[in-house]
Amino acid sequence: MFMLVPLLLLAGLGWRGMQMSRMAAQERAATEATRTLEAILPAVQRGWSELRRTTPTLRSYEVPPEPAPAGDAQVRYQQALAAPGEEGMALLANLAEEEPEAVAESGVPLLPLVDWARLKREQEPDRWKAAVERVLRAAVESRPSILTPQLLGQVEGWVKEHAGAETAGSVIPAWRERWEREEAAREAVRENRSLLAERIAPLWLATAEGSWWAEMPAARGTEWKLIPREELERLASSARAEAAKSGMPTYLSLNLALGGVGLFPAAGEALARRAADALELSVVLSDATELFAQQRQQTRWLAALLACGFAGAVAAFASMQHALARERELGRMKSDFVSSVSHELRAPIASVRLLAENLANGSVAGEERKSEYHAFIAEECQRLSGLIENVLDFARIEQRRKSYVLEETDVAALTRETIRSATPRARQRGQTIESEIGRIEPPPVCDGLAVRQALLNLLENAIKFSPEGSVIQVRLAPVAQGGWELSVQDRGIGIPKREQARIFDRFYRVESELRRETQGAGIGLAIVRHVAEAHGAKITVASEPGAGATFTLHFPANDSCRVS
Ligand code: ADP
């Protein structure tokens, strides 16, 4: 647990650092937002005033027109139409000048009709252009009415006839287009008449044809300034371009809103705002991912670091636990070893003492009996010295002091002799040791004593772990490429698969009923393995529980035999 404390501390510090770094980035973004607004505000204000100034004032008209009582102007108009040539022209000009607001009986404005009559009478081609301009301006701009579309058609026909189709094409469509555009705006005004009657403040008007920002100048009810949304969007685009030019970072976006309606609004938290009249400019954080990219990267690194640290701590903890468990196990095995060795020593010493005492006090009668006792004593002593040899060898191996003497060895003779020395023990248990001893040529170079000790240990185990009366088989045989094998096969209790790798570990003994009955210190196979490895040989075991075991030493050819 204590290993996690620095990790938790690191995580806390890292998190705090991240927070501060995020806050700093946010502050930087807010500063940039304010700077951008300050930089572009004058240009946007200029653009906005310009747009309002250049948007033409829109006059509305009644649909249908309200018929007017007959008046002086109408009479003058009829007289002017009736008058010939120059005189009629002069009368029409006077009427236009003096009665610009006059209406015909039908209620439509008189001025476009007067100007149309003047155009039709115009003889001077030099003045046609101005006359056409005059009638169109009156019909479309200053005195619009339901007559205008018809008048536009007539003027077009007249221009085509008198000045050609090309001139008509260069003049009329622009006016017609303006008429249609303004008609759409007028339609919006008509549709929202009740709304407009209630307020003076500018507002958005929208119809299926489009939407407009409507401002009402003083002459309320008849004149309007309707700024089409497209124009405002153009203003917003140029403001955005201006912002980008002023170096606004790409994670910020400029929003323009008019009367609370955004023109291409970008989503995000607003970092700065400025108002210019009804226009509101704001800079929003539209791409937080980009702004906090560095912080995210740092977070990822911190997380990776913490994960590694955590994994390391867990691994260290696990390996510590493992080492502790092994240490404990080794301690237990060592104490087992000491008690096993003591036990192994005590039994033969006790029987030797008993036999020797019997011999000494003359209680053994007859020569045959005496020599039996002697043979027994010799046998027990041999077992004792074998055990002591094992323990001493093991100690030398542990202290890395064990040395080997390599020389040409008659391994066949050595095998026979070792079998002979193990035979009395086997016989005690009614077992027989069979052998199949081949010739190994050239004579192997090895440490004869060590090989003998290894074989003796294997035989001891075979005897211990096989039932009484069973057969043990020893085989010495050459193998391909100059190597040779020495194996011991028994028909004993066998070794479970999962234990087979561990039995060569020092002090390790397979847990079983029989093991508790059999004596041993758990170092025999450790010595065998050391001898094998020292010769560059390998020891293998093939076994099935209940079906016996075969231990084989695989020696390489002389030239690859080595001693380490
Ligand atoms: P010891 O024989 O003194 O217990 P060893 O190192 O010689 O120690 O053997 C280790 C363990 O391997 C034995 O305790 C036994 O469980 C198992 N073993 C060794 N040889 C045989 C065998 N031939 N048959 C069955 N088990 C064996």
Short mmCIF file of C-alpha atoms in Angstrom, two decimals, residues 79 178 194 231 318 357 483:
data_model
loop_
_atom_site.label_atom_id
_atom_site.label_comp_id
_atom_site.label_asym_id
_atom_site.label_seq_id
_atom_site.Cartn_x
_atom_site.Cartn_y
_atom_site.Cartn_z
CA GLN A 79 -55.76 69.31 -70.12
CA ARG A 178 -35.28 46.26 -57.87
CA SER A 194 -50.40 44.83 -37.17
CA GLU A 231 -26.69 42.00 -47.08
CA ALA A 318 3.62 -9.45 -6.47
CA GLU A 357 28.23 -54.28 20.97
CA GLY A 483 27.10 -39.39 -27.34
#
